[in-house]
Short mmCIF file of C-alpha atoms in Angstrom, two decimals:
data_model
loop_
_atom_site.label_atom_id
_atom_site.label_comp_id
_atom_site.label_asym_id
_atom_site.label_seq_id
_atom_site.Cartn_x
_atom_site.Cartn_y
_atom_site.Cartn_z
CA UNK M 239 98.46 67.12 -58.16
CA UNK M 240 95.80 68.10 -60.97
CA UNK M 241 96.52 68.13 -64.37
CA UNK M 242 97.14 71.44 -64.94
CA UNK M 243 100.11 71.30 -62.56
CA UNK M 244 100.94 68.07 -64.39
CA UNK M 245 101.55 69.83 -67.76
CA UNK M 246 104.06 72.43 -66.42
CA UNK M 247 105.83 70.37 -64.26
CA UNK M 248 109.09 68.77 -65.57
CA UNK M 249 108.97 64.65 -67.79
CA UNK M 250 110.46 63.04 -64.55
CA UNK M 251 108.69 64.80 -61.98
CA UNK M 252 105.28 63.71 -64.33
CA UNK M 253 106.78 60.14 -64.02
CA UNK M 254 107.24 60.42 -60.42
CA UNK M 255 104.02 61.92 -59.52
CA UNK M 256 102.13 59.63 -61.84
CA UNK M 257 103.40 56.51 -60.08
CA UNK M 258 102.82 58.00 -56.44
CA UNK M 259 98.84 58.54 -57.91
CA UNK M 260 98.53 54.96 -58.73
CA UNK M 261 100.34 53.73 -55.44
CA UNK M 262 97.47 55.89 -53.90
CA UNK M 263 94.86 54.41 -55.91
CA UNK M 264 95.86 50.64 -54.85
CA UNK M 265 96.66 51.69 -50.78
CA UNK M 266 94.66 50.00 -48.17
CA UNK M 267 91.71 52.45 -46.80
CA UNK M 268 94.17 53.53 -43.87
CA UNK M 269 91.54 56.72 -42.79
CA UNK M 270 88.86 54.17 -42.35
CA UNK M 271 90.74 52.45 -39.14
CA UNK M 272 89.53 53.63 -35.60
CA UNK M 273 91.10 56.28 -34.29
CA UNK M 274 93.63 55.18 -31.45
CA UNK M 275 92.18 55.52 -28.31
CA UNK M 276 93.82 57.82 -25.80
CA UNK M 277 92.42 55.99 -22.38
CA UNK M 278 95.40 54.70 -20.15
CA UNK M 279 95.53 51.12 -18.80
CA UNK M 280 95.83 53.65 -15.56
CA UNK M 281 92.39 54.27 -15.60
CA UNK M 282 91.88 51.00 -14.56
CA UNK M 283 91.52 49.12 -11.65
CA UNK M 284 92.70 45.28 -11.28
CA UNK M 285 90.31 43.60 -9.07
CA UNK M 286 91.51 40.53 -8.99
CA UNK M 287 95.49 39.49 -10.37
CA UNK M 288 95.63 36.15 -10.95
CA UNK M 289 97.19 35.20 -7.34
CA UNK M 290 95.25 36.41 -4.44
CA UNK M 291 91.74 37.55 -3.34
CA UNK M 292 93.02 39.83 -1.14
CA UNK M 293 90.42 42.82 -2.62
CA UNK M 294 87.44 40.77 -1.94
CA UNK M 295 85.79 39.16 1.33
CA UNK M 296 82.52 37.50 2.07
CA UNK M 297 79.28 38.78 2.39
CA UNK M 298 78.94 40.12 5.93
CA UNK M 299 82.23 38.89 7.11
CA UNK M 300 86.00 39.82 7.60
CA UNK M 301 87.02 36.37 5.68
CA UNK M 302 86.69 34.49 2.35
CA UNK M 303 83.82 32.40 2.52
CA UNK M 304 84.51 28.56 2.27
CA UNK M 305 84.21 27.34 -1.42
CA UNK M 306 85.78 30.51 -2.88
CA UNK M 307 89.57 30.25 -4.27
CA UNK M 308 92.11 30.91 -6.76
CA UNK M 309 92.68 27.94 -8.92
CA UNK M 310 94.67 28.11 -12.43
CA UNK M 311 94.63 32.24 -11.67
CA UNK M 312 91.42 31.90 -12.07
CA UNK M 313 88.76 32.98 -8.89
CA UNK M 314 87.08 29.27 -8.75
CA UNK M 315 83.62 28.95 -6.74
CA UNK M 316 82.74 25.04 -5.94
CA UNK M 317 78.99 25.54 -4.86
CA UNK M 318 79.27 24.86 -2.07
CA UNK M 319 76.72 27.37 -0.78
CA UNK M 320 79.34 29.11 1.31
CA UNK M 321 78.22 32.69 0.77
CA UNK M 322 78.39 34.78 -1.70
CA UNK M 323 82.34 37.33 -2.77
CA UNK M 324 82.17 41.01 -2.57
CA UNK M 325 84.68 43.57 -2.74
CA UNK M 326 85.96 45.64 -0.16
CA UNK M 327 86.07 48.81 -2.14
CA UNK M 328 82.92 50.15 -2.98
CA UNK M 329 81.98 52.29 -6.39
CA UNK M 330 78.94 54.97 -7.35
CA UNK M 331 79.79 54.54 -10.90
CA UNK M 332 81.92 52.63 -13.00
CA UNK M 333 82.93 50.44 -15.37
CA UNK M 334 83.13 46.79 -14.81
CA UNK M 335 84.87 43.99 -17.55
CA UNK M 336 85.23 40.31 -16.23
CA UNK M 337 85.11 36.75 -17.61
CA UNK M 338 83.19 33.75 -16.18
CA UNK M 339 82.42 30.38 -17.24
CA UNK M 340 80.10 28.24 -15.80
CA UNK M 341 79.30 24.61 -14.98
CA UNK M 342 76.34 22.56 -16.77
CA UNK M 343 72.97 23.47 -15.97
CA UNK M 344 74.67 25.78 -13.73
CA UNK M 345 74.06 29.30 -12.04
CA UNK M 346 75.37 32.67 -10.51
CA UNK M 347 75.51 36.34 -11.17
CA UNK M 348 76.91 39.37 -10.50
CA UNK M 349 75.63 42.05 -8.44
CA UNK M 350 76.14 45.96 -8.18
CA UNK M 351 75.92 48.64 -6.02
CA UNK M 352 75.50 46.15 -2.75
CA UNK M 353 75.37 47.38 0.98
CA UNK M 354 75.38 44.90 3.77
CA UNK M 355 72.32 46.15 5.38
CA UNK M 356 69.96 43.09 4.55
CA UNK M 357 70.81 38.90 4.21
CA UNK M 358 71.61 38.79 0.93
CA UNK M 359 73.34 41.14 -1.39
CA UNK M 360 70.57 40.57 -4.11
CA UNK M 361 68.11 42.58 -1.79
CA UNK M 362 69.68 45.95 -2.29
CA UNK M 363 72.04 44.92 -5.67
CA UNK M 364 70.38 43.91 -9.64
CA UNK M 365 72.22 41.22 -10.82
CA UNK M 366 73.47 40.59 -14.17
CA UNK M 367 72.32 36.63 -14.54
CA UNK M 368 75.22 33.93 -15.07
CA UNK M 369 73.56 31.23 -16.06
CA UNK M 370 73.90 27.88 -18.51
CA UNK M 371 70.51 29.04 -20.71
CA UNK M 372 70.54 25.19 -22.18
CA UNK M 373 70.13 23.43 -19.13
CA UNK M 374 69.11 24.91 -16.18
CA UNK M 375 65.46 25.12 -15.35
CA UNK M 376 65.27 28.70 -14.73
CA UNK M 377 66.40 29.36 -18.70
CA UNK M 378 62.67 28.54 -19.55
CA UNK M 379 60.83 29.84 -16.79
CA UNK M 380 61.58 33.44 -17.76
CA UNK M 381 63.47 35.56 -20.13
CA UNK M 382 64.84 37.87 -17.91
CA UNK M 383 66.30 35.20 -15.46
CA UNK M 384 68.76 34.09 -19.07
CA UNK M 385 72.60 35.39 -19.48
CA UNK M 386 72.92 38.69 -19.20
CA UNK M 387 69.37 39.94 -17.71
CA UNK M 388 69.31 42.42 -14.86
CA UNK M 389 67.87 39.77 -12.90
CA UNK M 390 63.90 39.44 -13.15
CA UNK M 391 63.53 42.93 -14.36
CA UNK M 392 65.14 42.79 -18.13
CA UNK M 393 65.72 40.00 -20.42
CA UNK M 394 68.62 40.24 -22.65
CA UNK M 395 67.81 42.08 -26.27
CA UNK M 396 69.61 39.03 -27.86
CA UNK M 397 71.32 36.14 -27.13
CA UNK M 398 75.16 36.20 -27.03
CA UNK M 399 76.09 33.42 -24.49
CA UNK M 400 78.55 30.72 -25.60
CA UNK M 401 77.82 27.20 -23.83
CA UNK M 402 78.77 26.27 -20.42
CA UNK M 403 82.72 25.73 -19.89
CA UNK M 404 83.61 28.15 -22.43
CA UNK M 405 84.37 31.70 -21.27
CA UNK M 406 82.07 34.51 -21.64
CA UNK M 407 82.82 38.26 -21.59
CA UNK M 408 80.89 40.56 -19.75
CA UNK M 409 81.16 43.97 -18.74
CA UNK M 410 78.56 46.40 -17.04
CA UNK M 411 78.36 50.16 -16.79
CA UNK M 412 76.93 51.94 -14.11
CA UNK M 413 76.71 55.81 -14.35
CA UNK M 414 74.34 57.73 -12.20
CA UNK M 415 70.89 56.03 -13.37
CA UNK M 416 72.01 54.69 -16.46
CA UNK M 417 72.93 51.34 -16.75
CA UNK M 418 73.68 48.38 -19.52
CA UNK M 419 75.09 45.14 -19.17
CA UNK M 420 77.40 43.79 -21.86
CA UNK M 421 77.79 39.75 -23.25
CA UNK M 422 80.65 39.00 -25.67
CA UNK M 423 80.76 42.39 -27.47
CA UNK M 424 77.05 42.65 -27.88
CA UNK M 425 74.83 45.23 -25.70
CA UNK M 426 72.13 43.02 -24.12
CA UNK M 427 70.48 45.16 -21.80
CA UNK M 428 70.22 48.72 -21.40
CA UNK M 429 67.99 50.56 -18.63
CA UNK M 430 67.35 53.50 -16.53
CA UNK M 431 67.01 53.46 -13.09
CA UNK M 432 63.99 54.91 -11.38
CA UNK M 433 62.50 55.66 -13.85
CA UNK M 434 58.97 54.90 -15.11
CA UNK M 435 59.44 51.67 -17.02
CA UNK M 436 62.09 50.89 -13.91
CA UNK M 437 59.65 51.25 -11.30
CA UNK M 438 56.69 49.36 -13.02
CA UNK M 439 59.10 46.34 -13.56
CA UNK M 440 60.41 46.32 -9.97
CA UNK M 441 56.56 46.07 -8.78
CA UNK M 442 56.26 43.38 -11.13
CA UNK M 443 59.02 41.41 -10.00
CA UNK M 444 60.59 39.40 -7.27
CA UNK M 445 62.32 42.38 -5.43
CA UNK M 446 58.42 44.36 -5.37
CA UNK M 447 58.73 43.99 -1.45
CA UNK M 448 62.56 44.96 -1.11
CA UNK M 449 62.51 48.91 -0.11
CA UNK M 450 66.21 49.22 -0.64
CA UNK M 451 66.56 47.39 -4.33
CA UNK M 452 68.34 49.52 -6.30
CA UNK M 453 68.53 52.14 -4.53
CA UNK M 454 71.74 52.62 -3.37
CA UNK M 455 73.56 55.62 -4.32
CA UNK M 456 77.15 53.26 -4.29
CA UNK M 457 78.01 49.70 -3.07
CA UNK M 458 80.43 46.73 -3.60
CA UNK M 459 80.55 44.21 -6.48
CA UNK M 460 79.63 40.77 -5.61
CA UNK M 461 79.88 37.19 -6.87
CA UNK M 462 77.13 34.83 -6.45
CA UNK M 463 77.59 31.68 -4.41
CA UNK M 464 74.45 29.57 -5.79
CA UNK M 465 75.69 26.20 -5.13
CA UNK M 466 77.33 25.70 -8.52
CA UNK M 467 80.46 25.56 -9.86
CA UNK M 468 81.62 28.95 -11.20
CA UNK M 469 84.96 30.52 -12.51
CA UNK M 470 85.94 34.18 -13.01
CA UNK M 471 88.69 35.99 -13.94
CA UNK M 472 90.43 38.91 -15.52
CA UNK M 473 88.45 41.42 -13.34
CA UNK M 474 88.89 44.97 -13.65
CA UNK M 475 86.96 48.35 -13.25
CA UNK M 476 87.14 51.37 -13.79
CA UNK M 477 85.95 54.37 -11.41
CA UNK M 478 83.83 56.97 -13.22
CA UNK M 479 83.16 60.35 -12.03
CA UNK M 480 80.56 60.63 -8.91
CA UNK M 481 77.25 61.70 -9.70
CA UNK M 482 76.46 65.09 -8.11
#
């Protein structure tokens, strides 16, 4: 209400409209809050719910390899060099958000896009590193082998990783060549496959020699077995719209 309107307008309504002007003036900044988002918790896939692994199986096999269980609804790995956990449904792109912790001086990772047409799923999957960056070896070898690398190719821009045995946040997102991997709220790596800079690491790196790395158009999600201890949990994805 402007003051012209102000002067023709009756004493009390003044009174009233004065007061409502200075309530304004003192309100919490309500139109700088996010806008609520309008994504579903249906959008999302639950990987893995606290009870069962009854979404994942081994590498290669029908079965859960030994060493791999649910403990504390948590997925718990004891290193025992069992194999490595990969899920039976398979995505192009996505959206992936889990949690893992992991032992002193200890190490795993999580792989994407993986086929079963090789040993190992790191031959045709890039990892996003798990690792204890204070104490294992590997931590000062290389950059890209800390928390949160793609594996040998890209070290993290930053480091976001809270110590071993407390829980870290991670999510990854896969769509068509694009790709960035996620540590406790903080974008850490961000890439594009095939593409210049992509292919110039790759012949740089441990996976020079591997024809199929990266390459897959779609593939499961797998959990590393490296013969330490390793918890995950509160796995979930979401399925994003196929590249044409």
């Amino acid at each position: 209400m402007n003051s012209q309107i102000l002067r023709c307008a009756s004493p009390a309504l003044v009174g009233i409209a004065a007061a409502l002007m200075s309530l304004s003036a003192c309100a919490p900044r309500a139109l700088e809050v996010a806008p609520v988002s309008t994504e579903t918790e249906s959008s999302w896939e639950t990987l893995f719910d606290g009870a069962t692994l009854d979404l994942w199986r081994g590498f290669q096999k029908d079965h859960i390899p030994s060493g791999w269980s649910v403990k504390d609804a948590v997925i718990y790995c004891a290193g025992t060099n069992g194999g490595d956990l990969i899920t039976k449904g398979q995505w192009q792109n996505f959206d992936l958000e889990l949690e893992w912790k992991i032992s002193e001086a200890g190490n795993s990772g999580i792989m994407y896009r993986v086929v079963e047409v090789h040993g190992a799923p790191y031959l045709t999957g890039p990892e996003m590193q798990v690792l204890d960056d204070d104490a294992h070896p590997d931590a000062a070898n290389d950059a890209s082998h800390l928390s949160g690398a793609a594996y040998d190719l890209y070290a993290p821009a930053e480091d976001a990783t809270k110590p071993a045995g407390e829980w870290n946040s991670s999510r990854i997102l896969v769509d068509g060549t694009h790709v960035e991997h996620w540590l406790n709220g903080v974008k850490v790596v961000e890439y594009e496959l095939f593409s210049e800079e992509w292919n110039q690491r790759v012949e740089n790196s441990k996976w020079a020699k591997e024809p199929d790395y990266g390459r897959m158009a779609m593939g499961h999600i797998a959990l590393q077995d490296h013969g330490d201890e390793v918890w995950y949990r509160n796995v979930r994805i979401k399925r994003l719209p196929d590249t044409q």
